[in-house]
Coordinates of C-alpha atoms in Angstrom, one line a residue:
Chain G
X167 CA -6.3 -102.9 -55.0
X168 CA -4.1 -103.8 -52.0
X169 CA -4.1 -107.5 -51.2
X170 CA -6.0 -108.9 -48.2
X171 CA -2.8 -109.6 -46.3
X172 CA -1.4 -106.0 -46.7
X173 CA -4.6 -104.5 -45.4
X174 CA -4.7 -106.9 -42.5
X175 CA -1.2 -105.9 -41.6
X176 CA -2.1 -102.3 -41.8
X177 CA -5.1 -102.8 -39.5
X178 CA -2.9 -104.4 -36.8
X179 CA -0.4 -101.6 -37.1
X180 CA -3.1 -98.9 -36.6
X181 CA -4.6 -100.9 -33.7
X182 CA -1.2 -100.9 -32.0
X183 CA -0.8 -97.2 -32.5
X184 CA -4.2 -96.7 -31.1
X185 CA -3.2 -98.6 -28.0
X186 CA -0.2 -96.3 -27.5
X187 CA -2.1 -93.1 -28.1
X188 CA -4.8 -94.2 -25.7
X189 CA -2.2 -95.1 -23.0
X190 CA -0.5 -91.7 -23.5
X191 CA -3.8 -90.0 -23.2
X192 CA -4.4 -91.7 -19.8
X193 CA -0.9 -90.9 -18.6
X194 CA -1.3 -87.3 -19.6
X195 CA -4.7 -87.2 -17.9
X196 CA -3.2 -88.3 -14.6
X197 CA -0.3 -86.0 -14.9
X198 CA -2.6 -83.2 -15.7
X199 CA -4.6 -83.9 -12.6
X200 CA -1.5 -83.7 -10.4
X201 CA -0.4 -80.5 -12.1
X202 CA -3.8 -79.0 -11.4
X203 CA -3.5 -80.1 -7.8
X204 CA -0.2 -78.4 -7.5
X205 CA -1.8 -75.3 -8.8
X206 CA -4.5 -75.5 -6.2
X207 CA -1.9 -76.0 -3.5
X208 CA 0.0 -73.0 -4.6
X209 CA -3.0 -70.6 -4.6
X210 CA -3.1 -70.0 -0.8
X211 CA 0.6 -69.2 -0.8
X212 CA 0.4 -66.9 -3.8
X213 CA -2.6 -65.0 -2.6
X214 CA -1.3 -64.5 1.0
X215 CA 2.0 -63.5 -0.4
X216 CA 0.6 -60.9 -2.8
X217 CA -1.7 -59.6 -0.1
X218 CA 1.3 -58.8 2.1
X219 CA 3.5 -57.6 -0.7
X220 CA 0.8 -55.2 -2.0
X221 CA 0.0 -53.7 1.4
X222 CA 3.6 -53.4 2.2
X223 CA 4.2 -51.6 -1.1
X224 CA 1.5 -49.1 -0.1
X225 CA 3.2 -48.3 3.2
X226 CA 6.6 -47.6 1.6
X227 CA 6.8 -44.2 0.0
X228 CA 9.5 -44.7 -2.6
X229 CA 11.0 -48.0 -3.5
X230 CA 14.5 -48.2 -4.6
X231 CA 15.7 -51.7 -5.3
X232 CA 18.1 -53.0 -8.0
X233 CA 15.3 -55.1 -9.4
X234 CA 13.2 -52.0 -10.0
X235 CA 15.9 -50.1 -11.8
X236 CA 14.8 -48.8 -15.2
X237 CA 17.6 -48.5 -17.7
X238 CA 17.7 -47.9 -21.4
X239 CA 16.6 -51.3 -22.7
X240 CA 19.5 -52.0 -25.0
X241 CA 20.2 -55.6 -24.0
X242 CA 17.2 -57.8 -23.6
X243 CA 17.0 -61.2 -22.1
X244 CA 14.2 -63.7 -22.7
X245 CA 13.1 -66.7 -20.8
X246 CA 11.4 -69.1 -23.1
X247 CA 9.4 -71.7 -21.2
X248 CA 8.5 -74.8 -23.2
X249 CA 7.9 -78.5 -22.4
X250 CA 10.6 -81.1 -22.4
X251 CA 8.7 -83.6 -24.5
X252 CA 6.7 -83.4 -27.7
X253 CA 3.5 -85.0 -28.9
X254 CA 1.4 -82.3 -27.3
X255 CA -0.2 -80.7 -30.3
X256 CA 0.7 -77.1 -31.1
X257 CA 1.7 -76.4 -27.5
X258 CA 5.4 -75.8 -28.2
X259 CA 5.1 -74.7 -31.8
X260 CA 2.8 -71.8 -30.9
X261 CA 5.1 -70.7 -28.1
X262 CA 8.2 -70.9 -30.1
X263 CA 6.6 -69.0 -32.9
X264 CA 5.6 -66.2 -30.5
X265 CA 9.1 -66.2 -29.0
X266 CA 10.8 -66.0 -32.4
X267 CA 8.5 -63.2 -33.5
X268 CA 9.3 -61.3 -30.3
X269 CA 13.1 -61.8 -30.7
X270 CA 13.0 -60.7 -34.3
X271 CA 11.1 -57.5 -33.5
X272 CA 13.6 -56.6 -30.8
X273 CA 16.6 -57.3 -33.0
X274 CA 15.0 -55.2 -35.7
X275 CA 14.9 -52.4 -33.2
X276 CA 18.6 -52.7 -32.8
X277 CA 18.6 -54.5 -29.5
X278 CA 20.8 -57.3 -28.3
X279 CA 18.8 -60.4 -27.4
X280 CA 19.9 -63.4 -25.3
X281 CA 17.9 -66.3 -24.3
X282 CA 17.3 -68.6 -21.4
X283 CA 15.7 -71.8 -22.4
X284 CA 13.6 -73.7 -19.9
X285 CA 12.3 -77.0 -21.4
X286 CA 14.1 -79.0 -24.0
X287 CA 11.9 -78.2 -27.0
X288 CA 12.7 -74.5 -26.9
X289 CA 16.4 -75.2 -26.4
X290 CA 16.4 -77.6 -29.4
X291 CA 14.7 -75.0 -31.6
X292 CA 16.8 -72.0 -30.6
X293 CA 20.1 -73.9 -30.3
X294 CA 21.4 -72.5 -33.6
X295 CA 19.1 -69.6 -34.0
X296 CA 19.6 -67.6 -30.9
X297 CA 22.2 -66.8 -28.2
X298 CA 21.3 -69.2 -25.4
X299 CA 23.2 -68.2 -22.3
X300 CA 21.5 -70.6 -19.9
X301 CA 19.3 -73.6 -20.1
X302 CA 17.2 -75.9 -17.8
X303 CA 16.1 -79.0 -19.6
X304 CA 14.5 -82.3 -18.5
X305 CA 13.3 -80.6 -15.4
X306 CA 9.6 -80.3 -15.9
X307 CA 8.4 -83.8 -15.3
X308 CA 9.0 -83.3 -11.6
X309 CA 9.7 -79.9 -10.1
X310 CA 9.1 -77.8 -7.1
X311 CA 9.9 -74.3 -5.9
X312 CA 13.7 -75.0 -6.1
X313 CA 13.5 -75.0 -9.9
X314 CA 11.9 -71.5 -9.8
X315 CA 14.6 -70.4 -7.3
X316 CA 17.3 -71.7 -9.6
X317 CA 15.9 -69.9 -12.6
X318 CA 15.7 -66.7 -10.5
X319 CA 19.3 -67.2 -9.3
X320 CA 20.2 -67.3 -13.0
X321 CA 18.6 -63.9 -13.7
X322 CA 18.7 -61.8 -10.6
X323 CA 22.5 -61.5 -10.0
X324 CA 23.1 -60.7 -13.7
X325 CA 20.4 -58.1 -13.8
X326 CA 21.8 -56.5 -10.6
X327 CA 25.3 -56.6 -12.3
X328 CA 23.8 -54.8 -15.3
X329 CA 24.6 -57.5 -17.7
X330 CA 21.3 -56.8 -19.4
X331 CA 18.5 -54.2 -19.1
X332 CA 15.2 -56.0 -19.5
X333 CA 13.9 -59.5 -18.9
X334 CA 10.9 -61.0 -20.5
X335 CA 9.2 -64.3 -19.6
X336 CA 7.4 -66.1 -22.4
X337 CA 5.2 -69.0 -21.4
X338 CA 1.9 -70.6 -22.2
X339 CA -0.8 -69.3 -20.0
X340 CA -3.2 -72.1 -19.1
X341 CA -6.8 -71.2 -20.0
X342 CA -8.3 -74.7 -20.1
X343 CA -7.4 -78.2 -21.3
X344 CA -7.5 -77.3 -25.0
X345 CA -6.5 -73.7 -24.9
X346 CA -3.1 -72.4 -23.9
X347 CA -2.2 -68.8 -24.7
X348 CA 1.4 -67.8 -25.4
X349 CA 2.0 -64.9 -23.0
X350 CA 4.8 -62.4 -22.8
X351 CA 5.4 -60.7 -19.4
X352 CA 8.1 -58.3 -18.4
X353 CA 9.9 -59.5 -15.3
X354 CA 12.7 -57.0 -14.9
X355 CA 12.5 -54.2 -14.1
X356 CA 9.7 -55.4 -12.0
X357 CA 6.5 -53.6 -12.8
X358 CA 5.3 -51.4 -10.0
X359 CA 3.6 -53.3 -7.2
X360 CA 0.5 -52.5 -5.3
X361 CA -0.8 -49.8 -7.8
X362 CA -3.8 -51.6 -9.2
X363 CA -4.1 -54.2 -6.4
X364 CA -7.3 -54.4 -4.5
X365 CA -6.0 -54.2 -0.9
X366 CA -7.2 -52.9 2.3
X367 CA -4.8 -50.0 3.2
X368 CA -5.5 -50.4 6.9
X369 CA -4.7 -54.0 7.1
X370 CA -1.2 -53.6 8.5
X371 CA -1.8 -50.3 10.2
X372 CA -1.1 -51.5 13.8
X373 CA 1.8 -53.8 12.9
X374 CA 5.3 -53.5 14.0
X375 CA 7.9 -54.4 11.3
X376 CA 11.0 -56.3 11.8
X377 CA 13.2 -55.1 10.1
X378 CA 11.7 -51.9 8.7
X379 CA 9.0 -52.0 6.1
X380 CA 11.5 -51.0 3.5
X381 CA 13.9 -53.7 4.3
X382 CA 11.2 -56.2 4.6
X383 CA 9.9 -55.3 1.1
X384 CA 13.4 -55.6 -0.2
X385 CA 13.6 -59.1 1.0
X386 CA 10.2 -60.0 -0.4
X387 CA 11.0 -58.8 -3.9
X388 CA 13.2 -61.8 -4.9
X389 CA 10.5 -64.0 -3.4
X390 CA 8.1 -62.3 -5.7
X391 CA 10.2 -63.3 -8.7
X392 CA 10.1 -66.8 -7.4
X393 CA 6.3 -66.7 -7.2
X394 CA 6.0 -65.4 -10.8
X395 CA 8.4 -68.0 -12.2
X396 CA 6.8 -70.8 -10.2
X397 CA 3.4 -69.8 -11.4
X398 CA 4.6 -69.8 -15.0
X399 CA 6.1 -73.3 -14.5
X400 CA 2.9 -74.6 -13.1
X401 CA 0.9 -73.2 -16.0
X402 CA 3.4 -74.7 -18.4
X403 CA 3.2 -78.1 -16.8
X404 CA -0.6 -78.1 -16.7
X405 CA -0.9 -76.8 -20.2
X406 CA 1.5 -79.3 -21.6
X407 CA -0.3 -82.2 -20.2
X408 CA -3.7 -80.8 -21.1
X409 CA -2.5 -80.3 -24.6
X410 CA -1.1 -83.8 -24.8
X411 CA -4.4 -85.2 -23.4
X412 CA -6.3 -83.4 -26.2
X413 CA -3.8 -84.3 -28.9
X414 CA -3.8 -88.0 -27.9
X415 CA -7.6 -88.1 -27.6
X416 CA -7.7 -86.8 -31.2
X417 CA -5.1 -89.3 -32.3
X418 CA -7.1 -92.2 -30.8
X419 CA -10.3 -91.2 -32.5
X420 CA -8.4 -90.8 -35.8
X421 CA -7.1 -94.3 -35.3
X422 CA -10.6 -95.6 -34.8
X423 CA -11.8 -94.0 -38.0
X424 CA -8.9 -95.4 -39.9
X425 CA -9.5 -98.9 -38.5
X426 CA -13.1 -98.8 -39.5
X427 CA -12.4 -97.7 -43.0
X428 CA -9.6 -100.2 -43.3
X429 CA -11.8 -103.0 -42.0
X430 CA -14.4 -102.1 -44.6
X431 CA -11.8 -102.3 -47.3
X432 CA -10.5 -105.6 -45.9
X433 CA -14.0 -107.1 -46.0
X434 CA -14.5 -105.9 -49.5
X435 CA -11.2 -107.4 -50.5
X436 CA -12.1 -110.7 -48.9
X437 CA -15.5 -110.8 -50.6
X438 CA -13.8 -110.1 -53.9
X439 CA -11.4 -112.9 -53.3
X440 CA -14.2 -115.3 -52.5
X441 CA -16.2 -114.2 -55.5
X442 CA -13.1 -114.7 -57.7
X443 CA -12.6 -118.2 -56.3
X444 CA -16.3 -119.1 -56.8
X445 CA -16.1 -117.9 -60.4
X446 CA -13.0 -120.1 -60.9
X447 CA -14.8 -123.1 -59.5
X448 CA -17.9 -122.5 -61.6
X449 CA -15.8 -122.0 -64.7
X450 CA -13.9 -125.2 -64.0
X451 CA -17.1 -127.2 -63.4
X452 CA -18.6 -125.9 -66.7
X453 CA -15.4 -126.8 -68.5
X454 CA -15.5 -130.3 -67.1
X455 CA -19.2 -130.8 -68.0
X456 CA -18.5 -129.7 -71.6
X457 CA -15.6 -132.0 -71.9
Chain P
X49 CA -7.9 -73.5 26.1
X50 CA -7.2 -69.9 26.6
X51 CA -3.5 -69.9 25.8
X52 CA -3.7 -71.6 22.5
X53 CA -2.4 -70.1 19.4
X54 CA -3.3 -70.8 15.8
X55 CA -0.3 -71.6 13.6
X56 CA -0.3 -71.8 9.8
X57 CA 2.8 -72.8 7.9
X58 CA 2.3 -72.3 4.2
X59 CA 4.8 -73.3 1.4
X60 CA 4.2 -73.2 -2.3
X61 CA 3.7 -76.9 -2.5
X62 CA 1.2 -77.3 0.3
X63 CA -0.1 -76.2 3.7
X64 CA 2.7 -77.6 5.8
X65 CA 1.0 -77.2 9.1
X66 CA -2.2 -75.8 10.3
X67 CA -3.4 -76.2 13.9
X68 CA -3.6 -75.0 17.5
X69 CA -0.3 -74.9 19.3
X70 CA 1.0 -73.5 22.6
X71 CA 4.2 -71.8 21.5
X72 CA 6.3 -71.2 18.4
X73 CA 9.9 -70.1 17.8
X74 CA 10.7 -68.5 14.5
X75 CA 14.1 -67.7 13.0
X76 CA 13.6 -64.0 12.2
X77 CA 16.2 -62.0 10.2
X78 CA 16.8 -59.9 13.3
X79 CA 17.1 -62.9 15.5
X80 CA 15.1 -65.8 16.7
X81 CA 11.8 -64.9 18.4
X82 CA 9.2 -66.9 20.3
X83 CA 5.5 -66.2 20.1
X84 CA 2.8 -66.9 22.7
X85 CA -0.8 -66.0 22.6
X86 CA -1.4 -62.3 23.0
X87 CA 1.7 -61.2 21.2
X88 CA 1.6 -57.7 19.7
X89 CA 0.8 -57.7 16.0
X90 CA 3.9 -57.6 13.8
X91 CA 5.4 -58.7 10.5
X92 CA 8.9 -60.1 10.3
X93 CA 10.9 -61.6 7.6
X94 CA 12.1 -65.1 8.3
X95 CA 15.6 -66.3 7.6
X96 CA 17.0 -69.7 6.9
X97 CA 17.0 -71.7 10.1
X98 CA 15.1 -73.7 12.5
X99 CA 11.4 -73.3 13.4
X100 CA 9.9 -75.2 16.2
X101 CA 6.6 -75.3 18.0
X102 CA 5.1 -76.9 21.0
X103 CA 1.8 -78.8 20.5
X104 CA 0.4 -80.6 23.5
X105 CA 3.8 -80.4 25.2
X106 CA 5.6 -82.1 22.2
X107 CA 8.1 -80.2 20.2
X108 CA 8.2 -80.4 16.4
X109 CA 11.1 -79.1 14.4
X110 CA 11.2 -77.7 10.8
X111 CA 14.1 -76.6 8.7
X112 CA 12.8 -73.5 6.9
X113 CA 13.9 -71.3 4.1
X114 CA 13.3 -67.5 3.6
X115 CA 9.9 -66.1 3.9
X116 CA 8.0 -64.0 6.4
X117 CA 5.8 -64.4 9.5
X118 CA 2.7 -62.5 10.3
X119 CA 1.9 -62.4 14.0
X120 CA -1.4 -61.3 15.5
X121 CA -2.6 -61.9 19.0
X122 CA -4.2 -65.3 18.3
X123 CA -2.7 -66.4 15.0
X124 CA 0.6 -66.8 13.4
X125 CA 1.0 -67.2 9.6
X126 CA 4.4 -68.3 8.3
X127 CA 5.0 -68.2 4.6
X128 CA 8.2 -69.8 3.5
X129 CA 9.6 -71.2 0.3
X130 CA 10.5 -74.6 1.8
X131 CA 9.9 -76.3 5.1
X132 CA 11.1 -79.8 6.0
X133 CA 10.1 -81.6 9.1
X134 CA 13.0 -82.9 11.0
X135 CA 12.2 -86.6 10.4
X136 CA 11.9 -86.0 6.6
X137 CA 15.3 -84.5 6.1
X138 CA 17.8 -86.5 4.0
X139 CA 20.9 -85.9 6.0
X140 CA 23.2 -87.5 3.4
X141 CA 22.0 -85.0 0.9
X142 CA 22.3 -82.1 3.2
X143 CA 25.9 -83.0 4.0
X144 CA 26.7 -83.2 0.3
X145 CA 25.0 -79.8 -0.3
X146 CA 27.1 -78.4 2.5
X147 CA 30.3 -79.7 0.9
X148 CA 29.3 -78.3 -2.5
X149 CA 28.5 -74.9 -1.1
X150 CA 31.7 -74.8 0.8
X151 CA 33.8 -75.4 -2.3
X152 CA 31.9 -72.9 -4.2
X153 CA 32.3 -70.3 -1.5
X154 CA 36.0 -70.8 -1.3
X155 CA 36.3 -69.9 -5.0
X156 CA 34.4 -66.7 -4.7
X157 CA 35.1 -63.4 -3.1
X158 CA 32.6 -61.2 -1.3
X159 CA 32.3 -58.9 -4.4
X160 CA 30.8 -61.6 -6.5
X161 CA 27.1 -61.5 -6.8
X162 CA 27.1 -65.3 -6.6
X163 CA 28.7 -65.1 -3.2
X164 CA 25.4 -64.4 -1.6
X165 CA 23.8 -67.4 -3.3
X166 CA 26.5 -69.8 -2.2
X167 CA 26.4 -68.4 1.3
X168 CA 22.6 -68.9 1.4
X169 CA 23.0 -72.5 0.1
X170 CA 25.5 -73.2 2.8
X171 CA 23.2 -71.7 5.5
X172 CA 20.4 -73.9 4.2
X173 CA 22.5 -77.0 4.4
X174 CA 23.7 -76.2 7.9
X175 CA 20.2 -75.5 9.1
X176 CA 18.9 -78.8 7.7
X177 CA 21.8 -80.8 9.2
X178 CA 21.3 -79.2 12.7
X179 CA 17.6 -79.8 12.6
X180 CA 18.1 -83.4 11.5
X181 CA 20.5 -84.0 14.3
X182 CA 18.2 -82.6 17.0
X183 CA 15.4 -84.9 16.3

């Protein structure tokens, strides 16, 4: 049996760990709150933008834009969006697994795959395993639309230049605090817009366009990419902090459990020590009385 | 008041401005245009530049990035990726960004796809500097 002193030391250590996990839980909670606020603030922009984009797409007969060009998908590019920091449960592991599976499948089909890593965890994992052509790390703690724009600037010119044929975005979709779903969406060529959207076809009937509806749509498409990337970034950020909150909450309660079982052990050890001491004294007294 | 116009400026981060104004000037891609109440309905893309509006006789300036403006007779909705009010602009940073963009631009030719990016960055920096100076 471990000595009293050892157990005591262990209890203090676990208590300290508990303090840390509790603090991390609270930090993650406040970050989660601000991430959620950001999502709420983005909603009016996104819905207004989609509204206009969809109804514009309905007005334009045929769209021809470099971002809509369908080519034989031989070279594939993947954006893998993870968090920068760990200690958030299975958040990154699940996403990285999904990405790895996806890449393996594509390679098995004889495609060429290159990777853009957003977030340090993904970059670290794929550093030796995949062909990373661009990376954005340590950016997620504080970001705005400029980050989405810089990611888009990374992928749009090279797609137009036909350096690759298809682009996929893999990120964790935010379902709720404890559930994040790895999701794969195709960014380029952009899926057709306005087909399944629920829009009022007469909404822009009496409008004049400046420039023409076609030209306007063309200008809005890169912005659409920004919207998609920004939304994924927001979901990643909210998901990361939600996952960390849950993980740290778990860790804190595990610490509590450990502390209570260790305390019980410690009390037993102390009691045993006292009993042993008493036995000694009794034995000693008896020996003295006999002598 | 009869000649008031509702203006909404929306960016991804927040509702930048929402309120009643008298007049707004927007940097459209086909040239700057002013809107008063009763304007015909139209949709225009917005370029990098300066947006300003009059509210109670006072002028407010914003440096804006690409987006679009939807105009109806009594309401204008401007959706842009960034908007900075003139007194919030960090002029030092804008000057630095302008220098960066200029060096990048000098190394590229018109055929490069990155040329457009650098040109846009330069236009953004210039718009911010000019807005900051006017305030």
